[in-house]
Amino acid sequence: MKKQKIVLKFDAIMQCSAVYLNGEKLAEGNEAYLPLFVDITDKAKTGENLLQVVCTEYEKHEIPSGMMRVNGLAGSWLRSVYLGIWQDVHMLLAPKTNIADAEIVTSVRNNRIDVFADLENGEGKALSAEAEIYDGGKAVKTIKGEMSDGKCTFSDKWDNPVLWDTENPHLYDMKIKLYGDGNEIDEMQIRFGFREFWAEDQNFILNGTRVNLRGDSWHFQGAAQMTKEYALNWCRLCKERGVNSIRYHAEPHPEFYLDAADEMGILIVDETAIYGSGKSMDAASPEFIENCRKHIKRFVKRDKNHASVVIWSLENEMRWVDGRDEFKKFVPEFMDIFHNADHSKRLISLDGDNRMIDKSITEVASLHYNIDGTIDQWDRNVPLTIGEHGGLWYVCPQNSSMYIGLDAYKDHETCAEGISVKEQLFMEYARRKDVSGISSFNFAHYFAESMPNEDIILPEWEDLTSANPKIRQIKKYSLTINNGLLKDYPMYKPNVTCKYAEAGMKPITVILREYNHSFYDNTPVERMLDVYNDTLKDENVTLEITA
């Protein structure tokens, strides 16, 4: 075994951690959502070894206002209830000279594929490499690698790939093989989609076709959502209701969420754990800033080869936090870290935070609830996304009655329906204004009924070696999307509000410009119609008007 490199990969450990092997500390970490790699090659012994992981909370310190804050990237509320190893742990074996990492970049505009591979212990050695591309098990392309200074690049024209998009999420497999003295010494396999996503002025472009984002977003909610079937069902319900994108909100979600989006053809706005709405951090602290740098690098390293990821969300609503003005100074540097780590040069958004970035470097303008401005203030030089809108997180008759009348005072459900009418009107207004992306808050939670109706005790797990936590029960009302473990429940139970959001998100639809419904006798009734086709191809439609 010692002829190989031995690495422990912890997919995620919540808050601070220290890793010990046979009583010796080998690593420390404070990354709650992304992998920690620990090289144990020279410390592991033949036979039984003792592995210990000590987990502690982020340390708090007092800021000038007297409040207590942390320097760790806490993400959303999950930090307040989680501590310890919460994702899988792997033992990875590799030869001492190996493929350490690889990035696949595809260009539709240039009919080109490039691969950038980093080698470990490859300097000064007679090595060669090739990349084999498979489509459903059939080899379709082989590219020879070029070695230079411990790196290997693969580049070739590709005139007829099957493109990945929201309507045909076609995926390829690539096997990168490393050879020494004519013998294969290492192999890395990566799944990818051939696609290109960019911006032209105010428009998003996918593979040469304009695409508007009709989105959803939600926080990660813990162990009950730690199944790939949950992630797939979220994508499925979005597809059924006209949604083509999801922002994985407030922290990096487990990687199988991205796998699900790759397979289902959902465009992902991939967000860091730099989440300001919880106000947990001292954003002016040099330690917090350094943690942001490290987090972004790890984030790109993990997620860069997923076809579904089209936009990086650098942060969420940091306008609320202590130290905001100091943090703002580092935004250009953070953007550079993204672009230097990501050869695809994905677009970068600061979700809901236009005031945190100068217009001269803005790549995607972003509003939440019109807090940082209005649609009419948009200069249309770059795309505009409204990453959160709606009011179902605060249901009250005062917000609802102007849309549904005194019925808003009947009960919670009727009141919520009035707020949803308002939300549909806003979505129609945003589409009429040609906004590049809208994301009502949200199908994953507020537009659904909770399940199960009682605590569900799960049977004993037969295979403890398979991926993801083995939860023992699903608590009453802890889900809105079936995680695959609720056998007697549907995938999703929409509540009364869902139909309004679904109407506002329809890919192909006609929206009336006039909303009046009372008229004088013998007066002509005029109607202007806005027709929308947000699919990737032309469609033949029939419009029927009945009086």
mmCIF file of C-alpha atoms in Angstrom, residues 9 11-12 14 31-35 74-78 82 86-88 216-228 230-232 234-235 246-261 268-275 295 298-300 302-304 306 308-309 312-313 316 388 441-442 444 468 481:
data_model
loop_
_atom_site.group_PDB
_atom_site.id
_atom_site.type_symbol
_atom_site.label_atom_id
_atom_site.label_comp_id
_atom_site.label_asym_id
_atom_site.label_seq_id
_atom_site.Cartn_x
_atom_site.Cartn_y
_atom_site.Cartn_z
ATOM 1 C CA LYS A 9 -11.381 13.001 1.624
ATOM 2 C CA ASP A 11 -16.790 15.780 1.715
ATOM 3 C CA ALA A 12 -17.858 18.213 4.445
ATOM 4 C CA MET A 14 -19.487 21.369 9.818
ATOM 5 C CA GLU A 31 -14.619 24.841 5.901
ATOM 6 C CA ALA A 32 -18.171 23.705 6.651
ATOM 7 C CA TYR A 33 -19.438 22.868 3.141
ATOM 8 C CA LEU A 34 -16.558 21.798 0.896
ATOM 9 C CA PRO A 35 -14.065 18.902 0.911
ATOM 10 C CA ALA A 74 -21.414 29.891 8.191
ATOM 11 C CA GLY A 75 -23.821 29.801 5.274
ATOM 12 C CA SER A 76 -27.458 30.000 6.383
ATOM 13 C CA TRP A 77 -29.058 28.758 9.591
ATOM 14 C CA LEU A 78 -27.683 25.209 9.160
ATOM 15 C CA TYR A 82 -25.090 21.158 12.742
ATOM 16 C CA TRP A 86 -22.181 15.573 7.813
ATOM 17 C CA GLN A 87 -21.177 14.230 4.395
ATOM 18 C CA ASP A 88 -19.306 11.148 3.220
ATOM 19 C CA ASP A 216 -36.243 28.693 -8.049
ATOM 20 C CA SER A 217 -33.995 28.823 -4.982
ATOM 21 C CA TRP A 218 -33.867 27.517 -1.440
ATOM 22 C CA HIS A 219 -31.562 26.883 1.511
ATOM 23 C CA PHE A 220 -30.239 23.413 2.200
ATOM 24 C CA GLN A 221 -32.398 22.063 5.027
ATOM 25 C CA GLY A 222 -30.466 19.169 6.548
ATOM 26 C CA ALA A 223 -30.428 15.392 6.717
ATOM 27 C CA ALA A 224 -33.911 14.749 5.319
ATOM 28 C CA GLN A 225 -32.740 16.332 2.056
ATOM 29 C CA MET A 226 -29.534 14.287 1.888
ATOM 30 C CA THR A 227 -30.692 11.973 -0.894
ATOM 31 C CA LYS A 228 -30.123 12.283 -4.605
ATOM 32 C CA TYR A 230 -34.706 14.660 -3.325
ATOM 33 C CA ALA A 231 -32.420 16.633 -5.638
ATOM 34 C CA LEU A 232 -33.850 14.891 -8.720
ATOM 35 C CA TRP A 234 -36.691 19.173 -7.087
ATOM 36 C CA CYS A 235 -35.487 19.320 -10.690
ATOM 37 C CA ILE A 246 -32.235 26.878 -9.637
ATOM 38 C CA ARG A 247 -29.998 28.925 -7.374
ATOM 39 C CA TYR A 248 -28.540 26.610 -4.738
ATOM 40 C CA HIS A 249 -28.937 29.271 -2.112
ATOM 41 C CA ALA A 250 -26.799 30.385 0.859
ATOM 42 C CA GLU A 251 -24.160 27.656 0.795
ATOM 43 C CA PRO A 252 -22.677 25.011 -1.517
ATOM 44 C CA HIS A 253 -25.122 22.114 -1.597
ATOM 45 C CA PRO A 254 -23.889 18.496 -1.578
ATOM 46 C CA GLU A 255 -22.395 17.682 -4.976
ATOM 47 C CA PHE A 256 -25.089 15.198 -5.938
ATOM 48 C CA TYR A 257 -27.442 18.183 -6.276
ATOM 49 C CA LEU A 258 -25.265 19.287 -9.190
ATOM 50 C CA ASP A 259 -25.234 15.738 -10.571
ATOM 51 C CA ALA A 260 -29.049 15.820 -10.557
ATOM 52 C CA ALA A 261 -29.134 19.172 -12.363
ATOM 53 C CA ILE A 268 -27.626 26.339 -11.847
ATOM 54 C CA VAL A 269 -26.640 29.584 -10.177
ATOM 55 C CA ASP A 270 -24.059 28.118 -7.799
ATOM 56 C CA GLU A 271 -23.720 30.087 -4.568
ATOM 57 C CA THR A 272 -20.957 30.264 -1.966
ATOM 58 C CA ALA A 273 -21.427 30.228 1.804
ATOM 59 C CA ILE A 274 -20.719 33.979 1.925
ATOM 60 C CA TYR A 275 -24.254 34.582 3.145
ATOM 61 C CA HIS A 295 -13.559 29.005 0.121
ATOM 62 C CA ARG A 298 -12.270 25.122 -3.111
ATOM 63 C CA PHE A 299 -15.734 25.903 -4.474
ATOM 64 C CA VAL A 300 -14.530 26.234 -8.069
ATOM 65 C CA ARG A 302 -15.272 21.016 -6.718
ATOM 66 C CA ASP A 303 -17.939 22.334 -9.110
ATOM 67 C CA LYS A 304 -16.146 23.494 -12.264
ATOM 68 C CA HIS A 306 -20.648 20.445 -13.979
ATOM 69 C CA SER A 308 -25.411 22.731 -15.179
ATOM 70 C CA VAL A 309 -23.353 25.418 -13.420
ATOM 71 C CA TRP A 312 -21.205 31.734 -9.884
ATOM 72 C CA SER A 313 -23.018 33.579 -7.098
ATOM 73 C CA ASN A 316 -25.881 36.679 -0.950
ATOM 74 C CA GLU A 388 -35.694 36.521 -4.953
ATOM 75 C CA PHE A 441 -39.382 32.469 -3.651
ATOM 76 C CA ASN A 442 -40.206 29.548 -3.994
ATOM 77 C CA ALA A 444 -39.206 24.199 -3.175
ATOM 78 C CA ASN A 468 -25.011 9.790 2.131
ATOM 79 C CA ILE A 481 -40.354 17.438 -1.761
#
